[in-house]
Every structure is written in C-alpha cells, then in structure tokens.
CSV table of C-alpha atoms and ligand atoms in Angstrom, one decimal:
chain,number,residue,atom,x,y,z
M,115,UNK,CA,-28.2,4.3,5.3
M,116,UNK,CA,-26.2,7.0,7.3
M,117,UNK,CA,-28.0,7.5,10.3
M,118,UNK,CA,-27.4,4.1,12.7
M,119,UNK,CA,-27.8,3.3,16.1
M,120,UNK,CA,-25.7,0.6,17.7
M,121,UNK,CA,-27.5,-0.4,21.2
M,122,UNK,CA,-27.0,-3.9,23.0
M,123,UNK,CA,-26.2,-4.7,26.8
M,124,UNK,CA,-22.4,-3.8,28.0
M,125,UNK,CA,-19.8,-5.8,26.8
M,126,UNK,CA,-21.9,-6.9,23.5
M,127,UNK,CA,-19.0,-5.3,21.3
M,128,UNK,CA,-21.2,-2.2,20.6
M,129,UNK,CA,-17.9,0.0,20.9
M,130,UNK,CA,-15.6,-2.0,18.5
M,131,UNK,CA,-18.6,-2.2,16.5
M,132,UNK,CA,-19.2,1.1,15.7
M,133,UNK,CA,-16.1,2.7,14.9
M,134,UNK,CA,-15.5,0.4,12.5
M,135,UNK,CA,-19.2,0.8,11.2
M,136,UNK,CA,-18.3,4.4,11.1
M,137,UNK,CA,-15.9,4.2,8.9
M,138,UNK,CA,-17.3,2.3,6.5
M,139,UNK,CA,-20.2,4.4,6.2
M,140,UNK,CA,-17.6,7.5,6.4
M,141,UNK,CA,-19.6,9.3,8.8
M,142,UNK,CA,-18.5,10.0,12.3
M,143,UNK,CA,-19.3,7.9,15.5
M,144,UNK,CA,-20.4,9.2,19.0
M,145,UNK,CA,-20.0,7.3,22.1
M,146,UNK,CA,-22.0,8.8,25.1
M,147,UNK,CA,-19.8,6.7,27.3
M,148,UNK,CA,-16.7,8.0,25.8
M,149,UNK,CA,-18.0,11.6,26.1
M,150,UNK,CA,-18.8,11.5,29.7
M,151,UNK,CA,-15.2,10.1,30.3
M,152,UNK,CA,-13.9,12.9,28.8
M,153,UNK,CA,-16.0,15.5,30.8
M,154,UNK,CA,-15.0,13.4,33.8
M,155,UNK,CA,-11.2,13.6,32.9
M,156,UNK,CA,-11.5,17.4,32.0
M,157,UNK,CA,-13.6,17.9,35.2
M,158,UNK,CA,-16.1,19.9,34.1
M,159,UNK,CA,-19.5,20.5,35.2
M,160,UNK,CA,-21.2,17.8,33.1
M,161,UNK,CA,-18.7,15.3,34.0
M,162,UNK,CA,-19.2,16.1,38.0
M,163,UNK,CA,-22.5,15.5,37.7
M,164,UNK,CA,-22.2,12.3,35.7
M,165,UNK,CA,-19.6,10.7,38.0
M,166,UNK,CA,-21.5,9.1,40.9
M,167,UNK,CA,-23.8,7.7,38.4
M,168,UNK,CA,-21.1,6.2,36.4
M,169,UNK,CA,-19.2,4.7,39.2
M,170,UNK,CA,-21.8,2.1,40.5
M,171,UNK,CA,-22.9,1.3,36.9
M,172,UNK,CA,-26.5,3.6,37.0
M,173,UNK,CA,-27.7,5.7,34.1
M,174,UNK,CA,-26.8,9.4,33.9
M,175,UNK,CA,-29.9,11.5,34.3
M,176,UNK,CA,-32.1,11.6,30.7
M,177,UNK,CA,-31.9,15.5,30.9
M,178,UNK,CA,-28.3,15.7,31.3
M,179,UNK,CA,-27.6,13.0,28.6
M,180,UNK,CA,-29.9,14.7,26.3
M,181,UNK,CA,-28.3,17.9,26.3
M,182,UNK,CA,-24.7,16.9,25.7
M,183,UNK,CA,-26.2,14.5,22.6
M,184,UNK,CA,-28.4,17.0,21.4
M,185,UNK,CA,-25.1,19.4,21.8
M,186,UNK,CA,-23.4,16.8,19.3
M,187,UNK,CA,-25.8,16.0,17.0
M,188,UNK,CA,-26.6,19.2,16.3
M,189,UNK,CA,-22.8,20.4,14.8
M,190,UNK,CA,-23.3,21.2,11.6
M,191,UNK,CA,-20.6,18.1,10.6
M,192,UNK,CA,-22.8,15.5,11.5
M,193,UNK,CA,-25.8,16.4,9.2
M,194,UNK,CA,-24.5,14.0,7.0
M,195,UNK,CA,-24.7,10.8,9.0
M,196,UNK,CA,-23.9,9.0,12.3
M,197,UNK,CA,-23.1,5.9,14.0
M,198,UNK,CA,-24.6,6.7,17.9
M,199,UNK,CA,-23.0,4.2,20.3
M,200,UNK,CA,-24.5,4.0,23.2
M,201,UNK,CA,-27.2,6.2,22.8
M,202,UNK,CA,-29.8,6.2,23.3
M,203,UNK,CA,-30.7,3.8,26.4
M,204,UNK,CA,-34.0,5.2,27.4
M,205,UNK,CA,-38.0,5.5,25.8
M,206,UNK,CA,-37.1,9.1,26.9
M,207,UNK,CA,-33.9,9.8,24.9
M,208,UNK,CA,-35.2,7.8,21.7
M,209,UNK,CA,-38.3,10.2,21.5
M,210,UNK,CA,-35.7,13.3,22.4
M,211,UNK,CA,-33.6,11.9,19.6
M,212,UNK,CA,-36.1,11.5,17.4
M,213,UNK,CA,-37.3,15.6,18.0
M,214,UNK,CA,-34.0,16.4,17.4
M,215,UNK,CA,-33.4,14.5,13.9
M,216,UNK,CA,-37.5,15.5,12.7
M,217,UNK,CA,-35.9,19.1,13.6
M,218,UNK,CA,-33.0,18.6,11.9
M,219,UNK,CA,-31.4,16.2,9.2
M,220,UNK,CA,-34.1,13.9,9.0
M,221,UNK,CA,-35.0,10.6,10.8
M,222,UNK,CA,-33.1,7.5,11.5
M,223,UNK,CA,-31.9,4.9,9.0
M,224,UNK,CA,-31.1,1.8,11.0
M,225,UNK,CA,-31.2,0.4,14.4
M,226,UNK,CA,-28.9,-2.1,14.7
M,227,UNK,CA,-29.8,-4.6,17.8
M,228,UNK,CA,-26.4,-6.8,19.0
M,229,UNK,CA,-27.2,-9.5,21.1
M,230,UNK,CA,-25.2,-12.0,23.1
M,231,UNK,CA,-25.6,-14.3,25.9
M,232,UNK,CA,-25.0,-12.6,30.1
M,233,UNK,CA,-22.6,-15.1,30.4
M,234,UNK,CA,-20.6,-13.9,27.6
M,235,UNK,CA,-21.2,-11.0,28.3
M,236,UNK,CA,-20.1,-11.2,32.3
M,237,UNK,CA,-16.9,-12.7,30.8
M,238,UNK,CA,-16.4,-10.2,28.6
M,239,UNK,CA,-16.5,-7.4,30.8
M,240,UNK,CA,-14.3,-8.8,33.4
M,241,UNK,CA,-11.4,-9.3,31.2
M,242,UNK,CA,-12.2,-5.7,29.4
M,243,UNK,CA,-9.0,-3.5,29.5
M,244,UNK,CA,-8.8,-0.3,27.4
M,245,UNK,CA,-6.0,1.7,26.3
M,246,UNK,CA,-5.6,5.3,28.4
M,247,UNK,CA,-4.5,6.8,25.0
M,248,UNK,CA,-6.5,6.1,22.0
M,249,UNK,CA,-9.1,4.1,24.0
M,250,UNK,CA,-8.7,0.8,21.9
M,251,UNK,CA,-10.3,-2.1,23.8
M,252,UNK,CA,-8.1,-5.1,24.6
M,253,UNK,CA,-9.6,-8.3,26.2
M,254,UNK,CA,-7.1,-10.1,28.9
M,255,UNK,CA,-8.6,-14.0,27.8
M,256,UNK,CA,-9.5,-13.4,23.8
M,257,UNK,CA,-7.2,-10.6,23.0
M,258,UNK,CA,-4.5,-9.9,25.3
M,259,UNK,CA,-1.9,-6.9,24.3
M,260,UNK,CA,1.3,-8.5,22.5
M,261,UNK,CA,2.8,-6.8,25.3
M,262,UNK,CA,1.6,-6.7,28.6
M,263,UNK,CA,-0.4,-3.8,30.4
M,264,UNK,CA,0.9,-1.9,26.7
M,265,UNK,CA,-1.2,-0.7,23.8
M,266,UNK,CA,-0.3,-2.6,20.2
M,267,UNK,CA,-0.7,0.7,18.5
M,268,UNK,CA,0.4,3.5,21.0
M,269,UNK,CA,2.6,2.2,23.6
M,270,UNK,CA,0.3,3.8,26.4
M,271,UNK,CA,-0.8,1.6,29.0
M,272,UNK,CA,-4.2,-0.2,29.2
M,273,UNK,CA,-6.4,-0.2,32.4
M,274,UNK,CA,-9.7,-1.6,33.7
M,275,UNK,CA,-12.7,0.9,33.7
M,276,UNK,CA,-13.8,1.1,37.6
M,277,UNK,CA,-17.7,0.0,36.1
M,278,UNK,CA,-15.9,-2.8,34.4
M,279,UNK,CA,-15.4,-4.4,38.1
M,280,UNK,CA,-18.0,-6.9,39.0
M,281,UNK,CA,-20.5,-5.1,41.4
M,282,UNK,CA,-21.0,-2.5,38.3
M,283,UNK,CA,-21.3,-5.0,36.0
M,284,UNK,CA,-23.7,-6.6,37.9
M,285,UNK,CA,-25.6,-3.0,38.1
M,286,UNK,CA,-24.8,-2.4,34.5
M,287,UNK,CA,-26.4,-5.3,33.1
M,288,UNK,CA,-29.7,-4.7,35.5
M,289,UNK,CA,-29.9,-1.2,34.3
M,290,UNK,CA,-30.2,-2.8,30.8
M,291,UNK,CA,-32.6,-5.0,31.3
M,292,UNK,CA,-34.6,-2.8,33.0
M,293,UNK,CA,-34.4,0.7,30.9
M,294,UNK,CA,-32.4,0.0,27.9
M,295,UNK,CA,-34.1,-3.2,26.5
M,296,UNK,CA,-37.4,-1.9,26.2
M,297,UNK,CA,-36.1,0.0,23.4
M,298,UNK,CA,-36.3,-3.0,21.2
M,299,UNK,CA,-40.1,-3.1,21.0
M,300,UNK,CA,-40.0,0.7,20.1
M,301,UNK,CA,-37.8,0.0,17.2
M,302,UNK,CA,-39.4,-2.7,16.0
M,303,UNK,CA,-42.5,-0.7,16.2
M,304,UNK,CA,-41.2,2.0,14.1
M,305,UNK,CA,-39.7,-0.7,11.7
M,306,UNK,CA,-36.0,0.7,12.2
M,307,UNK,CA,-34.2,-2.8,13.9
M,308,UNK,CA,-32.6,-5.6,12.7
M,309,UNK,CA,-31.1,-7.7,15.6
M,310,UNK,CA,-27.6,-9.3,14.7
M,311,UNK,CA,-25.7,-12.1,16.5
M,312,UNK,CA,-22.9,-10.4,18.6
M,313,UNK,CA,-21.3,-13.9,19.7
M,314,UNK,CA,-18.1,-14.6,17.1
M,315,UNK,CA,-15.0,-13.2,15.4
M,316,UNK,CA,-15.2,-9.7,15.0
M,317,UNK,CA,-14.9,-9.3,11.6
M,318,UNK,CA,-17.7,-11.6,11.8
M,319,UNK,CA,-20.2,-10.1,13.3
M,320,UNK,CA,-18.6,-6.5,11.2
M,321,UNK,CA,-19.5,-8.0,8.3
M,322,UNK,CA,-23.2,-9.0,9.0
M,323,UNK,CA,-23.9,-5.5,10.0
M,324,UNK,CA,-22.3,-4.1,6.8
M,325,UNK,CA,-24.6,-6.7,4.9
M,326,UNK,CA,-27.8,-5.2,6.7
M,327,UNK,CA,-26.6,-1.6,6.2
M,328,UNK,CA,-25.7,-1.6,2.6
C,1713,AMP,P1,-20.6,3.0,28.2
C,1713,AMP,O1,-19.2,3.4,27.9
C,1713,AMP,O2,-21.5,3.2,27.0
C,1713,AMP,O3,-20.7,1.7,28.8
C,1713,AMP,O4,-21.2,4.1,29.3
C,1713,AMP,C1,-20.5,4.2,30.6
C,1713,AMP,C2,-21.5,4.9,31.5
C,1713,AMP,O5,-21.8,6.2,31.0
C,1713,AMP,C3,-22.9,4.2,31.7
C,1713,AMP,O6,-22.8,3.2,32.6
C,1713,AMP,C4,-23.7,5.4,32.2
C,1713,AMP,O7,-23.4,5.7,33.5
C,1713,AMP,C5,-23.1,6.6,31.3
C,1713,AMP,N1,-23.9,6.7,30.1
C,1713,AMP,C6,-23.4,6.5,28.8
C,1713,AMP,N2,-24.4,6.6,27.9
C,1713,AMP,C7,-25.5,6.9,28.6
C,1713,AMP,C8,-26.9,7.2,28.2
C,1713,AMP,N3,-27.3,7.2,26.9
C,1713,AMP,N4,-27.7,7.5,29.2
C,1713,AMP,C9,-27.4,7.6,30.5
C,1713,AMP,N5,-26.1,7.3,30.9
C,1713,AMP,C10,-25.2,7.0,30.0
C-alpha cells in the first residue's frame, strides 16, 4: 500500500496525519493546502488566483486545483507512492485523479476516511497555530509551544491561518459537508476506504492507520 489518500473535514488531524503516514510508508506527502500557500507567499499566478477563495474558507476552482496536482503527481519521483493530503475534495478531482494514476503509475491503494465530531473539530481549529518556518501545527489548549508564540523545533514564530478564524471555519466546514463528503460513498463504492476514529492521542489514531495500511 503506497498510494493513500488522507481526506476528513478541517481540523480532523489530516495534516499531522499524513506526514507521519508518509514516512512510514517512505514515500512523499503532498498537501494542496500547503502548496497553494506557497504559490500565495511566492505570488505567483496560481496563488493570485487561489487567494480570494482561500480567504473566506471556499474551494479553489477544480481546474485550477487539478492542474497544479496533476503538475505533482506526475514528477517522475512520486511514481513510487504517495500520501495526498487534502486532495482530492471534489467527485470532479477524484475522477481527474483517477485519469491521471490509470495514465500513469497505477490506481490507488487506500483511502483513508478520518472522522471526528464539529464540535471537536470547531475547537480544534480555533486554537490551531502553525509554525511560519517548518509549518509544524501547534494547538493553544492541547499542545501549546514550550515557549510562547515560538516553534519547539525552529525557534520561528507560530501564527493563526486567516481561514483558521471563525467565519472561515464556519465556511470551511460547510464546504465539506457539502462538496467534500460525498466523496465517501465514491470510495466506498470503489472499495478503496476504511474510515478511522480521528478523536484521541495522536500516536493513537497514527497507529490505527498504520494497522489498516500494512
Ligand atoms: P487546507 O490547508 O487543506 O485546509 O486548505 C486550505 C485552503 O486551500 C482550502 O480552504 C481551499 O481554499 C484550498 N484548497 C486546498 N486543497 C484544495 C482542493 N483539493 N480543492 C480546492 N481547494 C483546495
């Protein structure tokens, strides 16, 4: 099993998740969040046009997130195996990834579903912080930085996403509901997902994912 999706509504733990899934595996781990950001800090075309739609919490057009996936995917590094956080969160961009890997390397192993309760999920989000360096996520209530606003690992300071405030997380978790969960019943139709409990220690819930991907 190298080829897994993470997907489950913001603030499930999808993120910590799958780096950590990625390295077990020892295959590399794409975040579409993380690469928008990184068009948006570089200011490039792509990240211009995702902007607005990332602000208020709303899904980046399908044709736009396609092509900088596809993009990804299709480096010659990643034939091996994946972990996609994130992505996809649309009918549309499951069938697009599905041309792409039927094209390519083959189909997917694994979908892994991680599911948690809004209110957990609300709570989560709000207290969210992440570092501006090596992006590690730090929650103010269940896992505060030794020191304050400062990164354990890097010294860098931590900050709040803006779609981490609550009117995007409202937006955010809507958006879900209404685009990204029906992605369940096309994984369970193709056989791929196993839904795991996201609420718990993180080694925790690490571990059962390991269990189903081994
Ligand atoms: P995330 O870090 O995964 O919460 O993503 C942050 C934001 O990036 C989302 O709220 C969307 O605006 C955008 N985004 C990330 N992945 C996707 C995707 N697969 N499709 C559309 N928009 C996305």
């Amino acid at each position: 099993m190298n080829k897994v999706v993470l997907m489950g509504a913001p603030g499930v733990g999808k993120g910590t998740q799958a780096s950590q899934v990625a390295k077990y595996l020892d295959v590399n781990c794409m975040a579409s969040g993380d690469l928008f950001r990184d068009h948006l800090s570089r200011e490039t075309d792509l990240g211009l046009q995702a902007k607005s739609y990332m602000t208020v919490g709303e899904l980046v057009p399908d044709e736009v997130t396609i092509g900088m996936v596809t993009q990804w995917l299709n480096k010659g590094e990643h034939s091996k195996g994946f972990v996609l956080d994130g992505f996809p969160r649309t009918i549309v961009q499951a069938k697009a990834l599905d041309n792409v890997l039927n094209n390519g390397t083959g189909s997917l192993d694994r979908v892994i579903h991680i599911v948690a309760p809004i209110s957990e999920l609300i709570t989560r989000l709000s207290g969210r912080y992440i570092c501006t360096k090596c992006q590690k996520p730090y929650n103010l209530v269940s896992s505060p930085p030794l020191i304050e606003n400062q990164c354990d690992e890097c010294n860098a300071p931590i900050y709040q996403r803006d779609d981490d405030r609550s009117d995007a997380v409202k937006k955010r978790l809507e958006v879900y509901e209404e685009q990204t969960a029906p992605l369940v019943e096309y994984y369970v139709g193709s056989g791929l997902l196993t839904e795991v409990d996201g609420v718990g220690e993180i080694d925790e819930v690490r571990t059962t994912i390991q269990e189903v991907l081994e």
